[in-house]
Coordinates of C-alpha atoms in Angstrom, one line a residue:
Chain A
M1187 CA 1.9 44.8 18.2
S1188 CA 4.0 47.3 20.0
E1189 CA 3.3 51.0 20.5
K1190 CA 2.9 52.7 17.2
N1191 CA 3.8 56.3 17.9
S1192 CA 7.6 56.6 17.7
V1193 CA 9.0 57.2 14.3
I1194 CA 11.9 54.9 13.5
M1195 CA 12.4 56.1 9.9
E1196 CA 11.5 59.2 8.0
V1197 CA 12.2 60.1 4.4
K1198 CA 12.0 63.8 3.6
N1199 CA 11.6 65.4 0.2
I1200 CA 13.3 62.6 -1.7
N1201 CA 14.1 63.4 -5.3
L1202 CA 15.7 60.7 -7.5
R1203 CA 16.5 61.1 -11.1
F1204 CA 18.1 58.9 -13.7
G1205 CA 19.4 61.3 -16.3
G1206 CA 16.2 63.0 -17.5
V1207 CA 13.9 60.4 -16.0
I1208 CA 12.3 61.4 -12.7
A1209 CA 11.8 58.3 -10.6
I1210 CA 10.8 59.9 -7.3
Q1211 CA 9.7 63.5 -6.9
N1212 CA 9.6 65.2 -3.6
V1213 CA 8.3 62.3 -1.6
S1214 CA 8.1 62.3 2.2
F1215 CA 6.7 59.8 4.7
N1216 CA 7.6 58.1 7.9
I1217 CA 7.6 54.7 9.4
F1218 CA 6.5 54.0 13.0
E1219 CA 8.4 51.5 15.1
G1220 CA 6.7 48.1 15.0
E1221 CA 4.2 48.8 12.3
I1222 CA 3.6 47.2 8.9
R1223 CA 3.9 50.0 6.4
A1224 CA 2.8 49.3 2.8
I1225 CA 4.0 51.1 -0.3
I1226 CA 1.6 50.7 -3.2
G1227 CA 1.1 52.1 -6.6
P1228 CA 0.9 51.2 -10.3
N1229 CA 3.8 49.9 -12.2
G1230 CA 6.6 52.4 -12.6
A1231 CA 5.4 54.5 -9.6
G1232 CA 8.8 54.5 -7.9
K1233 CA 8.0 51.9 -5.2
S1234 CA 11.1 49.8 -5.7
S1235 CA 13.2 52.9 -6.2
M1236 CA 12.0 54.1 -2.8
L1237 CA 13.1 50.9 -1.2
N1238 CA 16.4 51.1 -3.0
V1239 CA 16.9 54.6 -1.6
I1240 CA 16.2 53.4 2.0
N1241 CA 18.6 50.5 1.7
G1242 CA 21.3 52.5 -0.2
F1243 CA 21.3 51.0 -3.6
Y1244 CA 20.3 54.4 -5.0
H1245 CA 21.5 57.7 -3.8
P1246 CA 18.8 60.4 -4.2
Q1247 CA 19.9 63.8 -5.7
E1248 CA 18.0 65.6 -3.0
G1249 CA 16.3 64.7 0.2
E1250 CA 17.1 63.2 3.6
V1251 CA 16.7 59.9 5.3
W1252 CA 16.3 59.9 9.0
F1253 CA 16.8 56.7 10.9
N1254 CA 16.6 56.3 14.7
G1255 CA 16.2 60.1 15.1
E1256 CA 19.4 60.9 13.2
K1257 CA 20.0 62.1 9.7
R1258 CA 21.8 59.4 7.8
P1259 CA 24.9 60.4 5.9
S1260 CA 25.4 59.0 2.4
M1261 CA 26.3 55.3 2.8
E1262 CA 27.0 52.2 0.8
P1263 CA 24.4 49.4 1.0
Y1264 CA 26.6 47.1 3.0
Q1265 CA 27.1 49.8 5.6
I1266 CA 23.4 50.4 5.8
A1267 CA 22.9 46.7 6.3
K1268 CA 25.1 47.1 9.4
T1269 CA 22.8 49.8 10.8
G1270 CA 20.0 47.1 10.9
I1271 CA 18.1 47.4 7.6
A1272 CA 17.4 44.1 5.9
R1273 CA 15.6 43.5 2.7
T1274 CA 14.3 41.0 0.2
F1275 CA 14.1 41.4 -3.6
Q1276 CA 11.4 41.5 -6.2
N1277 CA 13.3 38.9 -8.3
I1278 CA 14.7 36.7 -5.5
A1279 CA 18.3 37.3 -4.9
L1280 CA 19.6 34.2 -3.1
F1281 CA 22.9 32.5 -3.1
K1282 CA 21.9 29.8 -5.4
G1283 CA 24.9 27.5 -5.0
M1284 CA 24.4 27.4 -1.2
T1285 CA 21.9 25.4 0.9
T1286 CA 19.1 27.0 2.8
I1287 CA 20.9 26.9 6.1
E1288 CA 24.0 28.4 4.5
N1289 CA 22.0 31.2 2.9
V1290 CA 20.4 32.0 6.3
M1291 CA 23.8 31.9 8.0
T1292 CA 25.0 34.7 5.6
G1293 CA 22.5 36.9 7.4
R1294 CA 24.6 36.5 10.6
Q1295 CA 27.7 37.5 8.7
L1296 CA 27.9 40.9 10.3
K1297 CA 27.5 39.5 13.8
M1298 CA 30.4 37.1 13.6
N1299 CA 33.7 38.7 14.6
K1300 CA 36.1 35.9 15.5
N1301 CA 39.3 36.0 13.5
F1302 CA 39.4 33.8 10.3
F1303 CA 42.5 32.1 11.7
W1304 CA 40.6 30.7 14.7
Q1305 CA 37.7 29.8 12.5
M1306 CA 40.0 27.7 10.3
L1307 CA 41.5 26.0 13.2
R1308 CA 38.1 25.3 14.7
Y1309 CA 39.3 26.8 17.9
G1310 CA 36.9 26.8 20.8
P1311 CA 35.5 30.3 21.0
A1312 CA 35.2 30.4 17.2
I1313 CA 33.1 27.2 17.3
D1314 CA 31.0 28.6 20.2
E1315 CA 30.2 31.6 18.1
E1316 CA 29.3 29.5 15.1
V1317 CA 27.1 27.3 17.2
Q1318 CA 25.3 30.3 18.8
H1319 CA 24.5 31.9 15.4
R1320 CA 23.6 28.6 13.9
R1321 CA 21.1 28.1 16.7
R1322 CA 19.4 31.4 15.9
C1323 CA 19.2 30.5 12.3
E1324 CA 17.6 27.2 13.1
E1325 CA 15.0 29.0 15.2
I1326 CA 14.2 31.2 12.2
I1327 CA 14.0 28.3 9.9
D1328 CA 11.6 26.5 12.3
F1329 CA 9.6 29.7 12.5
L1330 CA 9.1 29.9 8.8
E1331 CA 8.5 26.2 8.4
I1332 CA 11.3 25.5 6.0
N1333 CA 12.9 22.8 8.1
H1334 CA 12.5 20.1 5.5
I1335 CA 14.7 22.0 3.0
R1336 CA 17.5 23.0 5.4
K1337 CA 20.2 21.2 3.4
T1338 CA 18.8 21.7 -0.1
P1339 CA 20.6 23.9 -2.5
V1340 CA 18.2 26.8 -2.9
G1341 CA 18.6 27.0 -6.7
S1342 CA 16.5 23.9 -7.0
L1343 CA 13.7 25.0 -4.8
P1344 CA 10.3 26.1 -6.1
Y1345 CA 9.6 29.8 -6.3
G1346 CA 7.4 30.1 -3.2
L1347 CA 10.0 28.4 -1.0
Q1348 CA 12.8 30.5 -2.3
K1349 CA 10.9 33.6 -1.3
R1350 CA 10.6 32.2 2.2
V1351 CA 14.3 31.4 2.4
E1352 CA 15.0 35.0 1.4
L1353 CA 12.8 36.2 4.2
A1354 CA 14.6 33.9 6.6
R1355 CA 18.0 35.3 5.5
A1356 CA 16.8 38.8 6.1
L1357 CA 15.3 37.9 9.5
A1358 CA 18.6 36.3 10.5
M1359 CA 20.1 39.8 10.5
D1360 CA 17.8 40.7 13.4
P1361 CA 16.8 43.8 11.5
K1362 CA 15.3 47.0 13.0
I1363 CA 13.5 47.5 9.7
L1364 CA 12.7 44.8 7.2
L1365 CA 12.1 45.9 3.6
L1366 CA 10.1 43.4 1.5
D1367 CA 9.9 44.1 -2.2
E1368 CA 6.7 42.3 -3.5
P1369 CA 7.0 39.4 -1.1
M1370 CA 4.0 37.8 -2.8
A1371 CA 4.6 38.5 -6.5
G1372 CA 4.1 35.4 -8.7
M1373 CA 2.5 33.3 -5.9
N1374 CA -0.7 31.4 -6.0
V1375 CA -3.5 32.1 -3.5
E1376 CA -2.4 29.5 -1.0
E1377 CA 1.2 30.7 -1.0
K1378 CA 0.1 34.2 -0.6
Q1379 CA -1.9 33.3 2.5
D1380 CA 1.1 31.5 3.9
M1381 CA 3.4 34.5 3.3
S1382 CA 0.8 36.9 4.7
R1383 CA 0.7 34.8 7.8
F1384 CA 4.5 34.8 8.2
I1385 CA 4.7 38.5 7.7
I1386 CA 2.1 39.1 10.4
D1387 CA 3.8 36.5 12.7
V1388 CA 7.2 38.1 12.2
N1389 CA 5.8 41.5 13.0
E1390 CA 4.0 40.3 16.1
E1391 CA 6.5 37.8 17.6
F1392 CA 9.7 39.7 16.9
G1393 CA 8.2 43.1 16.8
T1394 CA 10.0 43.8 13.6
T1395 CA 9.1 47.0 11.7
I1396 CA 8.2 46.1 8.2
A1397 CA 7.9 48.1 5.0
L1398 CA 6.6 46.2 2.1
I1399 CA 5.7 46.8 -1.5
E1400 CA 2.7 44.9 -2.8
H1401 CA 0.4 44.9 -5.8
D1402 CA -2.4 42.8 -4.5
M1403 CA -4.7 45.4 -2.9
A1404 CA -6.7 42.8 -0.9
V1405 CA -3.5 41.6 0.7
V1406 CA -2.3 45.1 1.5
M1407 CA -5.6 46.0 3.1
D1408 CA -5.4 43.0 5.4
L1409 CA -1.7 43.4 6.3
A1410 CA -0.8 47.0 6.6
D1411 CA -1.3 49.4 9.4
R1412 CA -0.7 52.4 7.1
V1413 CA -0.3 52.7 3.4
V1414 CA 1.7 55.1 1.2
V1415 CA 0.5 55.4 -2.4
L1416 CA 2.9 56.5 -5.1
D1417 CA 2.1 57.4 -8.7
Y1418 CA 4.5 58.6 -11.3
G1419 CA 7.1 59.1 -8.6
K1420 CA 4.8 61.4 -6.6
L1421 CA 3.1 60.9 -3.3
L1422 CA -0.6 60.4 -3.9
A1423 CA -1.9 59.5 -0.5
D1424 CA -0.8 58.4 2.9
G1425 CA -3.0 56.9 5.6
T1426 CA -4.8 53.9 7.0
P1427 CA -6.0 51.3 4.4
A1428 CA -9.5 52.5 4.8
E1429 CA -8.6 56.1 4.2
V1430 CA -6.5 55.3 1.2
Q1431 CA -9.1 53.1 -0.3
S1432 CA -11.7 55.8 -0.3
N1433 CA -9.3 58.5 -1.6
Q1434 CA -10.5 59.7 -5.0
A1435 CA -7.0 60.3 -6.4
V1436 CA -6.0 56.7 -5.6
I1437 CA -9.1 55.3 -7.2
D1438 CA -8.4 57.3 -10.3
A1439 CA -4.8 56.2 -10.4
Y1440 CA -5.7 52.6 -10.2
L1441 CA -8.8 52.5 -12.3
G1442 CA -8.0 55.3 -14.7
V1443 CA -9.9 58.5 -15.3
P1444 CA -12.0 59.2 -18.3
H1445 CA -10.6 61.9 -20.5
Chain B
M545 CA 47.2 -5.6 -36.8
E546 CA 50.7 -4.4 -36.1
I547 CA 49.4 -0.9 -35.6
L548 CA 46.7 -2.1 -33.2
Y549 CA 49.3 -4.0 -31.2
A550 CA 51.5 -0.9 -31.1
I551 CA 48.6 1.2 -29.8
L552 CA 46.7 -1.2 -27.5
I553 CA 49.2 -3.6 -26.2
A554 CA 52.8 -2.6 -26.6
P555 CA 52.7 0.4 -24.2
F556 CA 51.3 -1.7 -21.4
V557 CA 53.8 -4.4 -21.9
E558 CA 56.5 -1.7 -21.6
M559 CA 54.9 -0.3 -18.4
G560 CA 55.0 -3.8 -17.0
S561 CA 58.5 -4.6 -18.0
Y562 CA 60.1 -1.4 -16.8
P563 CA 58.1 -0.5 -13.6
D564 CA 60.7 1.9 -12.4
L565 CA 60.4 4.0 -15.6
F566 CA 56.6 3.9 -15.2
I567 CA 56.8 5.1 -11.6
Q568 CA 59.2 7.9 -12.6
A569 CA 56.7 9.0 -15.2
L570 CA 53.9 9.0 -12.7
W571 CA 55.9 11.1 -10.3
D572 CA 57.0 13.6 -12.9
G573 CA 53.4 13.9 -14.1
F574 CA 52.2 14.3 -10.6
V575 CA 54.5 17.2 -9.9
A576 CA 53.7 19.0 -13.2
G577 CA 50.1 18.3 -12.5
T578 CA 50.1 20.0 -9.0
L579 CA 51.8 23.0 -10.6
Y580 CA 49.2 23.2 -13.4
G581 CA 46.6 22.9 -10.7
L582 CA 48.0 25.8 -8.8
I583 CA 48.0 28.1 -11.9
A584 CA 44.4 27.1 -12.6
L585 CA 43.6 27.7 -8.9
G586 CA 44.5 31.3 -9.3
F587 CA 42.0 31.7 -12.2
V588 CA 39.3 29.8 -10.2
L589 CA 39.6 32.1 -7.1
I590 CA 39.0 35.2 -9.1
F591 CA 36.4 33.7 -11.4
K592 CA 34.4 32.4 -8.4
A593 CA 34.4 35.7 -6.5
S594 CA 33.9 38.2 -9.2
G595 CA 32.8 36.3 -12.3
V596 CA 35.9 37.7 -14.1
F597 CA 38.1 35.5 -16.2
N598 CA 41.4 37.0 -15.1
F599 CA 43.6 37.1 -18.2
S600 CA 46.4 38.6 -16.2
Q601 CA 46.8 35.5 -13.9
P602 CA 49.8 34.1 -15.9
I603 CA 51.6 37.5 -15.8
L604 CA 51.0 37.6 -12.0
V605 CA 53.1 34.4 -11.8
V606 CA 55.8 36.1 -13.8
L607 CA 55.6 39.3 -11.8
A608 CA 55.9 37.3 -8.5
A609 CA 58.9 35.3 -9.7
L610 CA 60.6 38.3 -11.3
S611 CA 60.1 40.7 -8.4
L612 CA 61.3 38.0 -5.9
V613 CA 64.5 37.4 -7.7
S614 CA 65.1 41.2 -8.3
F615 CA 64.5 42.0 -4.6
Y616 CA 67.1 39.4 -3.7
K617 CA 69.6 40.7 -6.2
M618 CA 69.3 44.1 -4.6
G619 CA 70.8 42.5 -1.6
I620 CA 67.7 41.9 0.4
P621 CA 67.6 38.6 2.3
A622 CA 65.5 35.9 0.6
W623 CA 62.7 35.7 3.1
I624 CA 62.4 39.4 3.5
S625 CA 62.1 39.5 -0.3
V626 CA 59.1 37.1 -0.1
I627 CA 57.5 39.4 2.4
L628 CA 58.1 42.4 0.1
V629 CA 56.5 40.5 -2.8
L630 CA 53.5 39.8 -0.7
I631 CA 53.3 43.5 0.2
L632 CA 53.6 44.3 -3.5
F633 CA 50.7 42.0 -4.3
Y634 CA 48.5 43.4 -1.6
V635 CA 49.1 46.9 -3.0
L636 CA 48.4 45.6 -6.5
A637 CA 45.1 43.9 -5.3
W638 CA 44.1 47.2 -3.7
L639 CA 44.9 49.2 -6.8
V640 CA 43.0 46.7 -9.1
E641 CA 40.0 47.0 -6.9
R642 CA 40.1 50.8 -6.7
L643 CA 41.0 51.6 -10.3
I644 CA 39.4 48.8 -12.2
L645 CA 36.8 46.6 -10.5
R646 CA 35.1 49.4 -8.6
Q647 CA 34.7 51.4 -11.7
L648 CA 33.2 48.5 -13.6
V649 CA 30.6 47.2 -11.0
N650 CA 27.6 45.6 -12.7
Q651 CA 29.3 45.6 -16.1
D652 CA 29.2 42.7 -18.5
G653 CA 31.7 39.9 -17.9
N654 CA 33.3 40.6 -21.3
I655 CA 34.1 44.2 -20.3
L656 CA 35.8 43.0 -17.1
F657 CA 37.7 40.4 -19.1
M658 CA 39.0 43.1 -21.5
S659 CA 40.1 45.1 -18.5
T660 CA 42.2 42.2 -17.3
I661 CA 43.9 42.1 -20.7
G662 CA 44.7 45.7 -20.4
L663 CA 46.1 45.0 -16.9
T664 CA 48.3 42.3 -18.3
F665 CA 50.0 44.7 -20.6
I666 CA 50.4 47.4 -17.9
I667 CA 52.1 44.8 -15.7
I668 CA 54.3 43.6 -18.5
G669 CA 55.4 47.1 -19.3
A670 CA 55.8 48.1 -15.7
A671 CA 57.7 44.9 -14.8
Q672 CA 60.1 45.3 -17.7
W673 CA 60.7 48.9 -16.8
I674 CA 61.3 48.3 -13.1
F675 CA 62.9 44.8 -13.0
G676 CA 64.3 44.5 -16.6
G677 CA 63.6 41.5 -18.8
V678 CA 66.8 39.5 -18.4
P679 CA 66.2 35.8 -17.6
S680 CA 67.6 34.7 -14.3
A681 CA 67.6 31.7 -12.0
M682 CA 65.1 31.2 -9.2
I683 CA 66.6 31.6 -5.7
V684 CA 65.5 28.2 -4.5
N685 CA 68.4 27.4 -2.3
E686 CA 68.5 30.9 -0.8
L687 CA 64.8 30.3 0.2
G688 CA 65.9 27.2 2.1
F689 CA 64.5 24.5 -0.2
P690 CA 66.7 21.5 -0.2
N691 CA 69.0 20.6 -3.1
G692 CA 69.7 17.4 -4.9
S693 CA 67.5 14.4 -5.2
L694 CA 66.4 11.2 -3.5
E695 CA 67.1 8.0 -5.3
W696 CA 64.8 5.1 -4.5
P697 CA 66.2 1.9 -5.9
M698 CA 63.5 -0.6 -7.1
F699 CA 63.3 -3.4 -9.5
D700 CA 66.3 -3.2 -11.7
G701 CA 66.7 0.5 -11.9
G702 CA 65.7 3.3 -9.6
V703 CA 63.4 6.3 -9.3
Y704 CA 64.7 9.8 -8.8
F705 CA 62.8 12.3 -6.7
E706 CA 64.2 15.8 -7.1
M707 CA 64.1 17.6 -3.7
I708 CA 62.6 20.7 -5.2
D709 CA 59.8 18.7 -6.8
I710 CA 59.1 17.1 -3.4
S711 CA 59.0 20.6 -1.8
A712 CA 56.7 21.8 -4.6
A713 CA 54.3 18.9 -4.1
V714 CA 54.2 19.3 -0.3
I715 CA 53.7 23.0 -0.4
A716 CA 51.0 22.8 -3.1
V717 CA 49.1 20.2 -1.0
I718 CA 49.4 22.3 2.2
M719 CA 48.2 25.4 0.3
I720 CA 45.2 23.6 -1.3
V721 CA 44.2 22.3 2.1
I722 CA 44.5 25.7 3.7
L723 CA 42.5 27.3 0.9
A724 CA 39.8 24.7 1.1
V725 CA 39.4 25.2 4.8
F726 CA 39.5 29.0 4.4
F727 CA 36.7 29.0 1.9
S728 CA 34.4 26.5 3.6
K729 CA 34.9 27.3 7.3
T730 CA 35.5 31.0 7.7
K731 CA 33.2 34.0 7.6
I732 CA 35.3 35.5 4.8
G733 CA 35.0 32.3 2.8
R734 CA 31.3 32.4 3.2
G735 CA 31.2 36.0 2.2
L736 CA 33.3 35.2 -0.9
R737 CA 30.9 32.5 -2.0
A738 CA 28.0 34.9 -1.4
V739 CA 29.6 37.5 -3.6
A740 CA 30.2 34.9 -6.3
D741 CA 26.6 34.0 -6.4
D742 CA 24.8 37.4 -6.2
H743 CA 26.3 40.9 -5.7
Q744 CA 23.1 42.6 -4.7
A745 CA 22.1 40.0 -2.2
A746 CA 25.7 40.0 -0.7
L747 CA 25.5 43.8 -0.2
S748 CA 22.1 43.5 1.4
V749 CA 23.4 41.2 4.1
G750 CA 26.3 43.6 4.7
I751 CA 29.1 42.1 2.8
S752 CA 31.5 44.6 1.3
L753 CA 32.3 43.7 -2.3
N754 CA 35.3 45.8 -2.3
Q755 CA 36.9 44.1 0.7
I756 CA 36.1 40.7 -0.7
W757 CA 37.7 41.6 -4.1
V758 CA 40.9 42.8 -2.5
I759 CA 41.1 39.6 -0.5
V760 CA 40.6 37.4 -3.5
W761 CA 43.1 39.2 -5.7
F762 CA 45.6 39.1 -2.8
V763 CA 45.1 35.3 -2.4
A764 CA 45.4 34.8 -6.1
G765 CA 48.7 36.7 -5.8
I766 CA 49.9 34.4 -3.1
V767 CA 49.0 31.4 -5.3
A768 CA 50.9 33.1 -8.2
L769 CA 53.9 33.5 -5.9
V770 CA 54.1 29.9 -5.0
T771 CA 53.6 28.9 -8.6
G772 CA 56.2 31.3 -9.7
I773 CA 58.8 30.0 -7.3
F774 CA 58.4 26.4 -8.3
W775 CA 57.9 26.9 -11.9
G776 CA 60.7 29.3 -12.0
A777 CA 62.9 26.6 -10.4
R778 CA 62.1 24.3 -13.3
S779 CA 62.9 26.8 -16.0
D780 CA 64.3 30.3 -15.9
V781 CA 62.6 33.3 -14.4
S782 CA 61.6 35.3 -17.5
F783 CA 58.5 36.6 -19.3
A784 CA 58.4 33.2 -21.1
L785 CA 56.9 31.8 -17.9
Q786 CA 53.5 33.2 -18.8
I787 CA 53.3 30.6 -21.6
I788 CA 52.6 28.0 -18.9
G789 CA 49.5 30.0 -18.0
F790 CA 47.9 28.8 -21.2
K791 CA 48.2 25.3 -19.8
A792 CA 45.7 26.4 -17.2
L793 CA 43.0 26.8 -19.8
P794 CA 42.6 23.1 -20.6
V795 CA 42.9 22.4 -16.9
L796 CA 40.0 24.8 -16.2
I797 CA 37.9 23.3 -18.9
I798 CA 38.4 19.8 -17.5
G799 CA 37.9 20.8 -13.8
G800 CA 35.3 23.4 -14.3
F801 CA 35.8 27.2 -13.9
T802 CA 34.2 27.4 -10.5
S803 CA 35.7 24.5 -8.5
I804 CA 38.8 24.5 -6.4
Q805 CA 39.1 20.7 -6.3
G806 CA 38.3 20.8 -10.0
A807 CA 41.4 22.9 -10.7
I808 CA 43.6 20.4 -8.8
I809 CA 42.1 17.3 -10.2
G810 CA 42.1 18.8 -13.7
G811 CA 45.8 19.7 -13.2
L812 CA 46.6 16.2 -12.2
I813 CA 44.8 14.7 -15.1
I814 CA 46.7 16.9 -17.6
G815 CA 50.0 16.5 -15.8
L816 CA 49.8 12.7 -15.5
G817 CA 48.1 12.2 -18.8
E818 CA 50.5 14.1 -21.0
K819 CA 53.5 12.5 -19.3
I820 CA 52.3 9.0 -19.7
F821 CA 51.0 9.6 -23.2
E822 CA 54.3 11.3 -24.3
I823 CA 56.4 8.4 -23.1
Y824 CA 54.3 5.4 -24.2
W825 CA 52.3 6.6 -27.1
G826 CA 54.5 9.6 -28.2
P827 CA 56.9 7.6 -30.3
L828 CA 54.0 6.4 -32.5
L829 CA 53.1 10.0 -33.3
G830 CA 56.5 11.6 -33.4
S831 CA 57.5 13.6 -30.4
G832 CA 56.0 16.9 -29.1
V833 CA 52.9 15.2 -27.7
E834 CA 53.1 17.2 -24.5
G835 CA 52.5 20.4 -26.5
W836 CA 49.0 19.4 -27.7
F837 CA 47.8 16.6 -25.5
A838 CA 46.1 18.9 -22.9
Y839 CA 44.1 20.7 -25.6
V840 CA 42.8 17.5 -27.2
I841 CA 41.5 16.4 -23.8
A842 CA 40.0 19.8 -23.3
L843 CA 38.3 19.5 -26.7
V844 CA 36.8 16.1 -25.7
F845 CA 35.5 17.7 -22.5
L846 CA 34.0 20.6 -24.4
L847 CA 32.1 18.2 -26.6
Y848 CA 30.7 15.9 -23.9
R849 CA 30.9 17.7 -20.6
P850 CA 31.2 21.5 -21.2
Q851 CA 30.8 22.4 -17.5
G852 CA 33.8 20.3 -16.6
L853 CA 34.1 17.6 -13.9
F854 CA 33.1 19.9 -11.0
G855 CA 31.7 23.0 -12.6
D856 CA 28.3 24.4 -11.9
K857 CA 25.9 23.0 -14.5
L858 CA 24.2 25.9 -16.2
I859 CA 20.5 25.3 -16.5
E860 CA 18.4 28.1 -17.8
R861 CA 14.7 28.1 -16.9
V862 CA 12.7 29.1 -19.8

């Protein structure tokens, strides 16, 4: 793991409301370069909303997002993707009609800049570009051990593999920050172990900064370097897994307090 | 017995005894089929990319033909008029994206469908206001398409190939090949298929929905222009042209709403089928078979293969 002292992303005093419903209330935290940062909390705590703010699906009413030391202006999700933020979704969002390799190739979409005219004519430089990006995709597919399903349409794959293809697509973007929304939801123990291993490998081999949402406390404690705990849209605790685990407010939120 | 003979045997005997007539029927059916296919293609493009059944596609065909002829009548050279029509369609695509699609992101398909009905009437009104509604002839010769016909003597008679039909078939084939390569080999094509599958996921890998929608509507406009030129050459250029748009519906049901090759093959099935059926079985049923044949075939498909020949089969996991 790389040095963990430089802040790559910081969210400051985020407030997000939907009509009268307050989804996020004055939440601030930061993400260090190269770390695995977990966001946990009970259902409806605002975890996914937070991820959606970072990747631009939601625009908070108040608050700032700082990325690479600069305050980020209000941007559309596809523009934010260009700045190097990739993500996966809680309810898998793959291109179901395409094969695994095609899905992963869409992750290189932004890096391809040859004219469509040359691409249609299969003109030399356009082919070279395609080959070069394809090679990178194949590496990622190897890395995540989904070689055997390269040419399979993803709609027909089992759930656990779909999650892995989604991770591959996000990785193909060579992201500066990778956002994972419940990467292990709905998996059995074995699949969870595989996915944990891949997340750690990605972090160690590529040095990718990862922010993930997870419900399974045991998994979070193993994976994460630091943990943010949200509850009812508010920041409850922020620290190392051990600190968070012994925090009384967190224990109350998870186990309930007698009234 | 006699009726069985008339249905099952007599037509084939006739095909065999007058092969020139049969070949003529095949050719006419083929040309009509490619044009049906082109209309259906316009629907498929937009349906694939945005999940919208674009009710206004037939009126786009009318708008293309009408504006082309009107520009020419203003004294603008034919090929410059074509370029002006393309510019018009680009502006239209941009406006549709800005004023309709962007406002309705994530809305139900029915709402988007309704909005295209609204768009249809806006275009009808605007086109009538600007270009007038007087039927006129398509400027085929001015565009440089050859006149007359080729006669190919064979057997006892001969088969006629109208030059304009040959041009239509050749251009339709070229266009289909270009579109197929565009969607399978280019980055934009890949982006388009991505948008068709999942909006959120497409955004998350950096694809701009807005840009893709403008491109798709523009390409559908180009398809409408080609259809308008050749269909306008077969009949007059008038608002009645949009009626042929309805022929695209059975084509789509047969080919599948999401498949480019489905649109073409569906078009050919309808074009060839209705021609052959009209000539050989039509007399048994009285004439006018061409009017309903396509819809009966579509009904059969709806019963036994609702996703069409090439459509995506819908399987819900429960």
